[in-house]
Coordinates of C-alpha atoms in Angstrom, one line a residue:
M1 CA -10.7 -40.3 -51.6
E2 CA -9.8 -42.4 -54.6
I3 CA -7.3 -45.7 -54.3
G4 CA -3.7 -46.4 -54.8
Y5 CA -2.3 -49.5 -54.7
L6 CA 0.9 -51.1 -52.9
K7 CA 3.3 -53.7 -53.5
V8 CA 6.1 -54.8 -51.0
N9 CA 8.8 -57.5 -52.6
A10 CA 11.3 -58.8 -49.7
T11 CA 14.8 -60.1 -50.8
A12 CA 18.3 -60.2 -49.2
G13 CA 21.5 -60.5 -51.3
G14 CA 20.8 -57.6 -54.4
E15 CA 17.3 -59.1 -55.6
S16 CA 19.6 -62.4 -55.6
L17 CA 17.4 -64.3 -52.3
P18 CA 14.0 -63.5 -52.0
V19 CA 13.1 -63.9 -48.4
A20 CA 9.6 -65.8 -48.7
G21 CA 7.6 -65.9 -45.2
A22 CA 8.8 -62.6 -44.5
K23 CA 5.6 -61.1 -42.2
I24 CA 4.4 -57.5 -43.7
T25 CA 2.7 -55.1 -41.6
V26 CA 0.6 -52.1 -43.5
T27 CA -0.4 -49.2 -41.5
D28 CA -1.7 -45.9 -41.8
K29 CA -0.4 -42.3 -40.5
D30 CA -1.6 -43.1 -37.0
G31 CA -0.3 -46.1 -36.9
N32 CA -3.7 -48.1 -37.1
V33 CA -2.9 -51.8 -38.8
L34 CA -4.8 -51.9 -42.1
Y35 CA -3.4 -55.0 -43.6
E36 CA -1.0 -58.0 -42.1
D37 CA 0.5 -60.1 -45.3
T38 CA 3.2 -63.3 -45.3
A39 CA 5.4 -63.1 -48.4
N40 CA 5.0 -65.7 -51.0
A41 CA 7.9 -67.9 -52.3
N42 CA 9.3 -65.1 -54.2
G43 CA 9.0 -62.9 -51.9
E44 CA 6.3 -61.2 -52.9
S45 CA 3.1 -59.4 -50.6
T46 CA -0.4 -59.0 -52.4
I47 CA -1.3 -55.9 -53.6
F48 CA -2.6 -53.3 -51.2
E49 CA -5.7 -51.2 -51.8
L50 CA -4.9 -47.7 -50.0
D51 CA -6.9 -44.3 -50.2
A52 CA -5.4 -42.1 -51.9
P53 CA -6.4 -38.2 -52.5
D54 CA -7.6 -37.4 -56.0
A55 CA -5.1 -37.8 -58.9
A56 CA -6.0 -34.5 -60.6
L57 CA -4.1 -32.8 -57.7
T58 CA -0.7 -34.1 -58.9
L59 CA -1.2 -32.3 -61.8
K60 CA -1.7 -28.5 -60.5
P61 CA 1.4 -27.2 -58.6
D62 CA -0.5 -24.9 -56.5
T63 CA -2.6 -28.7 -54.9
A64 CA 0.6 -31.2 -55.1
A65 CA 1.1 -30.7 -51.3
A66 CA -1.5 -32.7 -51.0
A67 CA -1.5 -34.9 -54.0
F68 CA -0.6 -38.1 -51.9
A69 CA -1.5 -40.2 -49.2
A70 CA 1.7 -41.5 -46.8
Y71 CA 1.7 -45.3 -44.6
G72 CA 4.2 -47.2 -42.7
V73 CA 5.5 -50.6 -43.8
L74 CA 6.7 -53.2 -41.2
V75 CA 8.7 -56.1 -43.0
T76 CA 10.4 -58.6 -40.0
H77 CA 11.6 -62.0 -40.6
S78 CA 13.5 -64.1 -38.3
G79 CA 17.4 -64.6 -38.5
F80 CA 16.7 -60.4 -40.4
A81 CA 16.9 -56.8 -38.9
D82 CA 13.2 -55.5 -39.3
K83 CA 12.9 -52.7 -41.5
L84 CA 9.9 -50.0 -40.8
Y85 CA 9.5 -47.7 -43.6
R86 CA 7.5 -44.2 -42.8
G87 CA 5.9 -42.2 -45.4
V88 CA 5.3 -44.4 -47.7
E89 CA 3.8 -42.5 -51.0
I90 CA 0.7 -43.7 -52.7
V91 CA -0.7 -42.2 -55.5
A92 CA -4.6 -42.5 -57.0
G93 CA -4.7 -44.7 -59.7
Q94 CA -0.8 -45.4 -59.4
T95 CA 1.1 -48.7 -58.0
A96 CA 3.8 -48.2 -55.6
I97 CA 6.7 -51.2 -55.1
L98 CA 8.5 -51.2 -52.3
N99 CA 11.7 -53.1 -52.6
V100 CA 12.6 -54.6 -48.8
A101 CA 16.2 -55.4 -48.8
L102 CA 16.8 -57.5 -45.9
N103 CA 20.0 -57.2 -44.1
P104 CA 20.8 -60.8 -41.8
L105 CA 21.3 -60.8 -37.8
A106 CA 25.0 -60.8 -36.4
R107 CA 24.8 -63.9 -34.4
G108 CA 23.6 -62.9 -30.6
A109 CA 22.7 -59.2 -31.5
A110 CA 20.0 -57.1 -30.8
N111 CA 17.3 -56.7 -33.2
A112 CA 16.7 -53.0 -33.5
P113 CA 14.1 -51.9 -36.8
E114 CA 16.0 -50.0 -38.9
E115 CA 13.7 -46.8 -39.8
I116 CA 13.5 -45.4 -43.2
T117 CA 11.7 -41.8 -43.4
I118 CA 10.4 -40.4 -47.0
P119 CA 9.7 -37.1 -47.3
P120 CA 7.2 -35.6 -49.4
P121 CA 8.2 -35.5 -53.1
S122 CA 10.3 -32.8 -54.3
T123 CA 7.2 -31.2 -56.6
A124 CA 5.1 -30.9 -53.7
Q125 CA 7.3 -29.1 -51.2
P126 CA 5.7 -25.5 -50.1
T127 CA 8.4 -23.4 -50.2
G128 CA 11.5 -22.6 -52.2
R129 CA 14.0 -20.9 -49.2
Q130 CA 16.9 -22.5 -48.2
D131 CA 16.3 -23.5 -44.1
Q132 CA 18.1 -21.3 -42.1
A133 CA 21.1 -23.2 -41.2
G134 CA 22.3 -23.2 -44.3
A135 CA 21.7 -26.7 -45.0
D136 CA 19.5 -29.8 -46.7
R137 CA 16.6 -30.2 -44.8
P138 CA 16.9 -33.3 -41.8
T139 CA 15.1 -35.4 -44.4
G140 CA 17.9 -34.9 -46.9
R141 CA 15.7 -33.0 -49.6
Q142 CA 15.7 -29.5 -50.4
D143 CA 13.7 -27.3 -53.2
R144 CA 15.0 -26.7 -56.6
E145 CA 16.1 -23.4 -55.5
R146 CA 20.1 -23.9 -55.5
T147 CA 21.3 -21.7 -52.9
D148 CA 25.3 -20.4 -52.5
E149 CA 26.3 -21.9 -49.6
T150 CA 28.7 -19.0 -48.5
A151 CA 27.2 -15.8 -49.8
G152 CA 23.0 -16.9 -49.7
R153 CA 22.4 -15.6 -53.3
Q154 CA 20.1 -18.3 -56.0
D155 CA 22.6 -20.4 -57.8
R156 CA 21.4 -20.9 -61.5
D157 CA 22.9 -24.0 -62.0
R158 CA 24.8 -27.3 -60.0
T159 CA 27.5 -26.0 -58.1
D160 CA 30.8 -27.1 -57.7
G161 CA 30.3 -30.2 -55.3
A162 CA 33.5 -28.6 -53.3
T163 CA 33.4 -25.1 -53.6
G164 CA 29.6 -24.1 -54.0
R165 CA 30.9 -22.0 -56.6
Q166 CA 29.5 -22.1 -60.4
A167 CA 31.0 -24.8 -62.6
P168 CA 32.2 -23.0 -65.2
E169 CA 30.4 -24.5 -68.2
R170 CA 32.1 -25.4 -72.2
A171 CA 31.2 -24.6 -74.9
D172 CA 28.6 -27.6 -75.7
G173 CA 27.2 -26.5 -71.8
S174 CA 28.6 -29.1 -69.8
P175 CA 30.8 -28.4 -66.5
Q176 CA 34.5 -28.3 -67.1
S177 CA 36.0 -30.6 -65.0
G178 CA 37.7 -28.5 -62.6
R179 CA 40.8 -28.8 -60.2
G180 CA 41.9 -32.1 -61.2
A181 CA 38.6 -33.6 -62.3
R182 CA 39.1 -36.4 -65.2
V183 CA 37.2 -37.4 -68.1
L184 CA 36.6 -41.1 -69.0
P185 CA 37.5 -41.9 -72.9
D186 CA 33.9 -43.5 -73.3
V187 CA 30.6 -42.5 -72.1
I188 CA 29.8 -46.0 -70.5
V189 CA 26.4 -47.0 -68.2
P190 CA 27.6 -48.2 -65.2
E191 CA 26.3 -51.8 -63.9
T192 CA 26.5 -49.5 -60.1
I193 CA 26.7 -45.9 -59.1
T194 CA 27.7 -45.0 -55.3
V195 CA 25.8 -42.0 -53.7
H196 CA 26.8 -40.2 -51.3
L197 CA 23.3 -39.8 -48.5
G198 CA 24.4 -35.5 -47.4
R199 CA 26.8 -33.0 -48.9
P200 CA 29.8 -33.5 -50.1
A201 CA 31.7 -33.0 -47.1
A202 CA 29.5 -34.3 -44.7
D203 CA 30.2 -38.0 -42.7
A204 CA 27.4 -39.6 -44.3
Q205 CA 27.0 -42.9 -45.4
N206 CA 27.8 -44.3 -49.0
V207 CA 25.9 -46.7 -50.9
R208 CA 26.1 -48.7 -54.2
V209 CA 23.1 -48.5 -56.5
R210 CA 21.9 -50.0 -60.0
F211 CA 22.2 -47.7 -61.8
S212 CA 18.8 -48.3 -63.4
D213 CA 17.2 -47.9 -60.2
Y214 CA 19.3 -44.5 -58.6
I215 CA 17.3 -43.2 -61.7
K216 CA 14.1 -44.5 -60.7
N217 CA 14.2 -43.6 -57.5
V218 CA 15.5 -39.8 -58.7
V219 CA 12.6 -39.7 -61.1
S220 CA 9.9 -41.1 -58.3
S221 CA 11.2 -39.0 -55.7
E222 CA 10.8 -35.6 -58.1
I223 CA 8.1 -36.0 -60.1
F224 CA 4.6 -37.4 -59.8
P225 CA 3.5 -40.7 -61.6
T226 CA 0.0 -39.1 -63.4
W227 CA 1.6 -37.2 -65.4
P228 CA 1.9 -37.1 -68.8
E229 CA 4.3 -39.9 -70.5
N230 CA 6.6 -37.8 -72.5
S231 CA 6.8 -35.5 -70.0
I232 CA 8.2 -38.4 -67.4
I233 CA 10.8 -39.3 -70.2
A234 CA 12.4 -35.9 -70.3
N235 CA 12.7 -36.5 -66.6
I236 CA 14.2 -39.4 -66.8
H237 CA 16.3 -38.4 -69.6
A238 CA 17.5 -35.6 -67.6
A239 CA 18.0 -37.4 -64.9
A240 CA 19.9 -40.0 -66.3
T241 CA 22.5 -37.7 -68.5
F242 CA 22.8 -35.2 -65.2
A243 CA 24.0 -38.8 -63.3
L244 CA 26.2 -39.6 -66.6
N245 CA 27.8 -36.3 -66.8
R246 CA 29.0 -37.0 -62.7
V247 CA 30.6 -40.4 -63.5
Y248 CA 32.0 -39.7 -67.3
T249 CA 33.6 -36.4 -66.2
E250 CA 34.3 -38.4 -62.4
W251 CA 33.2 -35.0 -60.8
Y252 CA 34.2 -35.9 -56.9
R253 CA 36.3 -38.9 -57.7
A254 CA 39.0 -36.5 -58.8
K255 CA 38.3 -34.6 -56.1
G256 CA 39.4 -37.7 -53.8
Y257 CA 35.9 -38.4 -52.6
P258 CA 35.1 -42.3 -52.6
F259 CA 32.0 -41.9 -54.4
D260 CA 29.8 -40.8 -58.2
I261 CA 27.3 -38.5 -57.1
T262 CA 25.3 -36.7 -53.6
N263 CA 22.1 -37.1 -52.7
S264 CA 21.9 -33.5 -51.7
T265 CA 20.0 -30.9 -54.4
A266 CA 22.2 -28.1 -53.4
F267 CA 24.5 -29.9 -55.4
D268 CA 22.9 -33.2 -57.2
Q269 CA 19.6 -34.9 -57.3
C270 CA 17.2 -36.4 -54.9
Y271 CA 17.7 -39.6 -54.1
I272 CA 16.0 -41.0 -50.8
H273 CA 17.8 -44.2 -50.0
G274 CA 14.7 -47.1 -49.7
R275 CA 11.8 -45.3 -50.5
D276 CA 9.0 -47.0 -53.5
I277 CA 8.9 -46.7 -56.7
F278 CA 6.3 -45.9 -58.6
Q279 CA 5.8 -48.5 -61.2
N280 CA 4.9 -47.0 -64.3
I281 CA 8.1 -44.9 -63.4
G282 CA 10.1 -48.3 -63.2
W283 CA 8.8 -49.2 -66.9
L284 CA 10.1 -46.3 -68.2
T285 CA 13.1 -45.9 -66.7
D286 CA 13.7 -49.9 -67.8
E287 CA 13.5 -49.1 -70.9
Y288 CA 15.1 -45.4 -71.5
F289 CA 17.8 -45.4 -68.4
D290 CA 20.9 -46.1 -71.0
I291 CA 19.5 -43.1 -73.8
Y292 CA 21.3 -39.6 -72.7
A293 CA 21.1 -36.4 -74.1
K294 CA 24.2 -34.6 -75.5
R295 CA 24.7 -31.6 -78.0
Q296 CA 25.7 -32.7 -81.6
G297 CA 29.2 -33.0 -82.5
Y298 CA 29.7 -34.0 -78.6
K299 CA 30.1 -37.4 -77.2
N300 CA 29.9 -36.4 -73.6
P301 CA 26.7 -36.1 -71.0
F302 CA 25.4 -32.6 -71.3
F303 CA 24.6 -30.9 -68.4
T304 CA 21.7 -31.5 -67.7
Q305 CA 20.5 -28.6 -65.0
Y306 CA 17.0 -28.3 -64.1
C307 CA 14.7 -27.0 -61.3
N308 CA 11.1 -27.5 -60.2
G309 CA 9.8 -24.1 -61.9
T310 CA 7.3 -23.1 -59.2
T311 CA 9.6 -22.5 -56.4
A312 CA 12.9 -22.6 -58.4
A313 CA 13.5 -21.1 -61.4
C314 CA 16.8 -21.9 -63.5
R315 CA 18.5 -21.9 -67.2
G316 CA 17.4 -25.0 -67.7
L317 CA 14.7 -27.8 -67.9
S318 CA 11.5 -26.8 -65.8
Q319 CA 9.8 -30.2 -64.3
W320 CA 6.3 -28.3 -63.6
G321 CA 6.8 -27.0 -67.0
T322 CA 7.3 -30.5 -68.8
V323 CA 4.3 -31.1 -68.3
S324 CA 2.4 -28.6 -70.3
L325 CA 4.8 -29.3 -73.0
A326 CA 3.9 -32.2 -73.0
Q327 CA 0.1 -31.8 -73.0
N328 CA 0.5 -30.0 -76.1
G329 CA 2.3 -32.6 -78.3
Y330 CA 6.0 -32.0 -77.4
S331 CA 7.8 -35.6 -77.5
P332 CA 10.6 -35.8 -74.9
L333 CA 13.3 -34.6 -77.6
G334 CA 11.5 -31.6 -78.2
I335 CA 10.6 -30.3 -74.8
L336 CA 14.8 -31.0 -73.9
R337 CA 15.6 -29.3 -77.2
Y338 CA 12.9 -26.7 -75.7
Y339 CA 14.8 -26.1 -72.5
Y340 CA 18.4 -26.8 -74.1
G341 CA 18.5 -25.8 -77.5
N342 CA 17.7 -27.2 -81.0
D343 CA 21.3 -29.1 -81.1
I344 CA 20.3 -31.4 -78.6
T345 CA 20.0 -34.9 -79.5
L346 CA 19.5 -38.4 -77.9
D347 CA 22.0 -41.2 -77.9
R348 CA 22.2 -44.3 -76.2
A349 CA 25.6 -45.7 -73.9
P350 CA 26.9 -49.1 -73.8
V351 CA 25.4 -50.9 -70.3
G352 CA 28.5 -52.6 -67.8
G353 CA 28.3 -55.7 -65.8
V354 CA 26.0 -57.4 -67.4
A355 CA 25.7 -60.9 -68.1
E356 CA 25.0 -60.5 -72.2
S357 CA 24.3 -57.2 -74.2
Y358 CA 21.1 -56.5 -75.6
P359 CA 20.4 -58.1 -78.8
G360 CA 18.6 -55.1 -80.5
T361 CA 15.7 -56.9 -81.0
A362 CA 13.0 -57.5 -78.9
L363 CA 12.7 -61.7 -78.5
R364 CA 9.1 -63.0 -78.4
Q365 CA 6.7 -65.7 -79.2
G366 CA 7.6 -68.0 -81.8
A367 CA 10.8 -66.7 -82.9
S368 CA 14.3 -68.9 -82.7
G369 CA 17.6 -68.5 -82.3
A370 CA 20.9 -68.7 -79.9
D371 CA 19.7 -65.3 -77.7
I372 CA 16.6 -67.6 -77.0
L373 CA 18.1 -70.3 -76.4
R374 CA 20.9 -68.1 -73.7
T375 CA 17.5 -66.5 -72.1
Q376 CA 15.8 -69.9 -71.5
R377 CA 18.9 -70.9 -69.4
Y378 CA 19.1 -67.8 -67.8
L379 CA 15.5 -68.1 -66.8
N380 CA 15.4 -72.1 -65.5
R381 CA 18.8 -70.3 -63.5
I382 CA 17.2 -68.0 -61.6
R383 CA 14.5 -70.5 -61.5
Q384 CA 16.3 -72.2 -58.4
N385 CA 16.1 -68.8 -56.4
Y386 CA 12.6 -67.8 -57.2
P387 CA 10.7 -71.0 -57.7
G388 CA 7.7 -69.4 -58.8
I389 CA 9.1 -68.9 -62.1
P390 CA 7.3 -71.8 -64.5
A391 CA 10.0 -74.4 -65.4
I392 CA 10.8 -74.6 -69.2
A393 CA 11.0 -78.0 -70.3
N394 CA 13.3 -78.2 -73.3
P395 CA 15.2 -75.1 -73.9
D396 CA 15.9 -75.4 -77.0
G397 CA 16.1 -72.0 -78.4
Y398 CA 12.0 -71.9 -79.4
F399 CA 10.2 -69.1 -78.1
G400 CA 7.3 -71.3 -77.1
R401 CA 4.4 -70.9 -74.6
D402 CA 6.2 -72.4 -71.6
T403 CA 9.1 -69.9 -72.4
A404 CA 6.6 -67.0 -72.5
N405 CA 5.0 -68.0 -69.1
A406 CA 8.4 -68.0 -67.2
V407 CA 9.0 -64.9 -69.4
K408 CA 5.5 -62.7 -68.0
T409 CA 6.2 -64.7 -64.1
F410 CA 9.7 -63.3 -64.1
Q411 CA 8.2 -59.6 -65.5
R412 CA 5.9 -59.6 -62.5
I413 CA 8.4 -60.1 -59.5
F414 CA 10.9 -57.9 -61.0
G415 CA 7.8 -55.3 -61.7
L416 CA 8.7 -55.1 -65.3
A417 CA 5.7 -54.4 -67.6
Q418 CA 3.6 -58.1 -68.3
D419 CA 3.8 -58.6 -72.0
G420 CA 5.9 -61.9 -72.3
V421 CA 7.9 -60.2 -74.6
V422 CA 11.8 -60.0 -73.9
G423 CA 12.4 -56.2 -74.9
K424 CA 15.5 -54.5 -73.6
A425 CA 14.2 -53.8 -70.1
T426 CA 13.3 -57.3 -69.2
W427 CA 16.4 -58.6 -71.4
Y428 CA 18.9 -56.7 -69.0
K429 CA 17.0 -57.5 -65.6
I430 CA 17.7 -61.1 -66.8
S431 CA 21.1 -60.0 -66.8
Q432 CA 21.2 -58.5 -63.8
I433 CA 19.3 -61.3 -62.1
Y434 CA 21.2 -63.7 -63.2
T435 CA 24.6 -62.6 -63.0
G436 CA 23.2 -62.3 -58.8
V437 CA 22.1 -65.2 -58.6
T438 CA 25.3 -67.1 -59.9
G439 CA 27.8 -64.6 -58.2
L440 CA 26.3 -65.5 -55.2
A441 CA 26.4 -69.4 -55.6
E442 CA 29.9 -69.6 -56.6
L443 CA 29.8 -70.0 -52.6
G444 CA 28.4 -73.1 -52.7
G445 CA 29.8 -74.9 -55.4
E446 CA 28.7 -73.4 -58.7
G447 CA 31.8 -71.5 -61.1
E448 CA 33.9 -71.9 -57.5
K449 CA 37.7 -71.9 -58.7
E450 CA 38.9 -75.0 -58.7
G451 CA 41.2 -75.4 -55.4
A452 CA 39.7 -72.6 -54.0
G453 CA 40.0 -72.9 -50.2
G454 CA 42.7 -75.7 -49.7
G455 CA 45.9 -74.3 -51.3
S456 CA 48.7 -72.1 -49.5
A457 CA 48.4 -68.5 -49.8
G458 CA 51.1 -66.2 -48.2
G459 CA 52.3 -68.9 -46.0
G460 CA 48.4 -69.5 -45.1
S461 CA 45.0 -71.2 -46.3
A462 CA 41.3 -70.6 -45.7
G463 CA 41.4 -73.0 -43.1
G464 CA 43.3 -71.5 -40.2
G465 CA 46.0 -69.8 -41.4
I466 CA 46.8 -65.7 -42.0
L467 CA 45.7 -63.5 -45.5
R468 CA 47.1 -60.1 -45.1
Y469 CA 48.4 -57.7 -48.0
G470 CA 50.5 -59.2 -50.3
S471 CA 48.9 -62.6 -49.5
S472 CA 47.8 -64.6 -53.3
G473 CA 46.8 -67.6 -54.3
P474 CA 43.1 -69.9 -54.7
A475 CA 42.6 -68.7 -50.4
V476 CA 42.5 -65.1 -51.5
A477 CA 40.5 -65.9 -54.2
E478 CA 37.9 -67.1 -51.9
L479 CA 38.5 -64.6 -49.1
Q480 CA 37.6 -62.0 -52.6
H481 CA 34.3 -63.8 -52.9
L482 CA 33.4 -64.2 -49.2
L483 CA 33.4 -60.4 -49.1
N484 CA 32.3 -59.8 -52.6
F485 CA 28.9 -62.1 -51.3
A486 CA 29.0 -60.2 -47.7
G487 CA 28.9 -56.7 -50.0
Y488 CA 25.4 -57.9 -51.5
Y489 CA 23.9 -56.9 -47.8
Y490 CA 26.5 -54.4 -46.4
D491 CA 27.2 -51.6 -49.2
A492 CA 29.8 -50.1 -46.5
I493 CA 32.1 -53.4 -47.9
P494 CA 32.9 -52.2 -51.5
P495 CA 32.9 -54.7 -54.3
I496 CA 36.8 -56.2 -55.6
A497 CA 38.3 -58.3 -58.4
A498 CA 38.5 -62.0 -57.6
D499 CA 41.9 -61.9 -59.0
S500 CA 43.7 -63.3 -56.1
L501 CA 45.8 -61.0 -54.9
F502 CA 45.7 -59.3 -51.3
G503 CA 46.3 -55.7 -52.8
P504 CA 45.0 -52.5 -51.8
A505 CA 41.1 -52.5 -52.9
T506 CA 40.8 -55.9 -50.9
Q507 CA 42.8 -54.7 -47.8
N508 CA 39.9 -51.5 -47.6
A509 CA 37.6 -54.4 -48.5
V510 CA 38.8 -56.1 -45.1
L511 CA 38.9 -52.9 -43.3
A512 CA 35.4 -52.1 -44.1
F513 CA 34.2 -56.0 -43.0
Q514 CA 35.9 -55.3 -39.8
R515 CA 34.3 -51.7 -39.4
Q516 CA 30.5 -53.1 -39.8
F517 CA 31.1 -56.2 -37.4
G518 CA 33.4 -54.4 -34.7
L519 CA 36.3 -56.4 -35.5
A520 CA 39.7 -54.9 -34.7
Q521 CA 40.4 -52.6 -37.9
D522 CA 44.0 -54.4 -39.2
G523 CA 43.1 -55.3 -42.6
I524 CA 44.5 -58.9 -41.6
V525 CA 42.1 -61.8 -42.1

């Protein structure tokens, strides 16, 4: 046996609020308590050392099923619903990060733990056959052998989510839009992606996830963190490109589904809601999540089909095959071209939903300028929520030692490489967290609209009137802020624009809120 590592982060409100004092209990597969810990002011646990099998097993397909250890984690805090994790994956020599998003308990509600079971990585599945029922395994995973639902034959490509038929391809290899499908005008990395936790037509939950976090989850679920770095990067490119293809073509939304992608591996990629993320995969994803593959002369994300390459074969990328190619000196782009053709190239897409776009050059100690001043101000604001980040006493646009120390602490808290340099990964994470903490703070006065809560809105006000479809005014804006605040905790409540107009989007958010809390579903506030 060797040693692997686990760190737990307890937060609420989409990483905007650390849950200091959360109790963290780590158990073995038999339920025996190994560690008990309390989260610090930043919601962080200590780093736990845990037994794990020999890391060499993760490089051999025939031994992969025995290449990791599974543990249990229970996170509790008064006022929040307990969370219990089973099957937290630990690999020798690697650090796993378990980000625990706690949800507040409704007043008077019983504290029934939310249980999350993490199945083995798809690279470790022992067979490639589909279950007899013709559906995914109960864990939500299926091996990389895609099967036609009606005929039972292997489907060599990702399938049309509505019919199970193989999707026709354009000349560039990407799927045609299909019946009623649309194509967006530009390729943009979305701030979030909505994942359906089941087959397309299944009655299953939809969850809203940051795009980069979605890719970290998929890659951590599908390959091992011990694989060569170029192999991991190639798999990140394939996963990100596949997801961007689904978003760009509006593959599911054009068919009337309220989501962008599923977690059913019969149709899409393996995503396990709530699972632990391997730190090195997270670092690499933060660096490459906005890079996608395309054919020369085309702007659309290529349809990057892939399979595990052992229990299932396909015309696209073999995940296990990327290991040997990387060991033989192939670059990530070289690996993609090996499987998809020599006209494959990589492009960078703009990132939406962040406070500022990356300036293009890393910021480091000794430099100065407006981008550094902005970073200093952002870090000082984030520090109000995460007090472990040291204050930058004199934000003047000069990158001195105090700024470097603040950056390093931020990087540690949010699972980034601790180099004290604000590269692309750190820049976007600072921007995301700043957007989150200031968005939540609007309800407490920071950035609150002038007059919010005091004016008339369709015959009512926030102080006791009625808001309904067609209402407008500052009270509606305050309602929209409150709904977005609730949406940080409950994925079922969709995000909406705070435009002061009670239209269809606001009504849908109100209905979702009412369903979530067992209220009469009339869409009226």
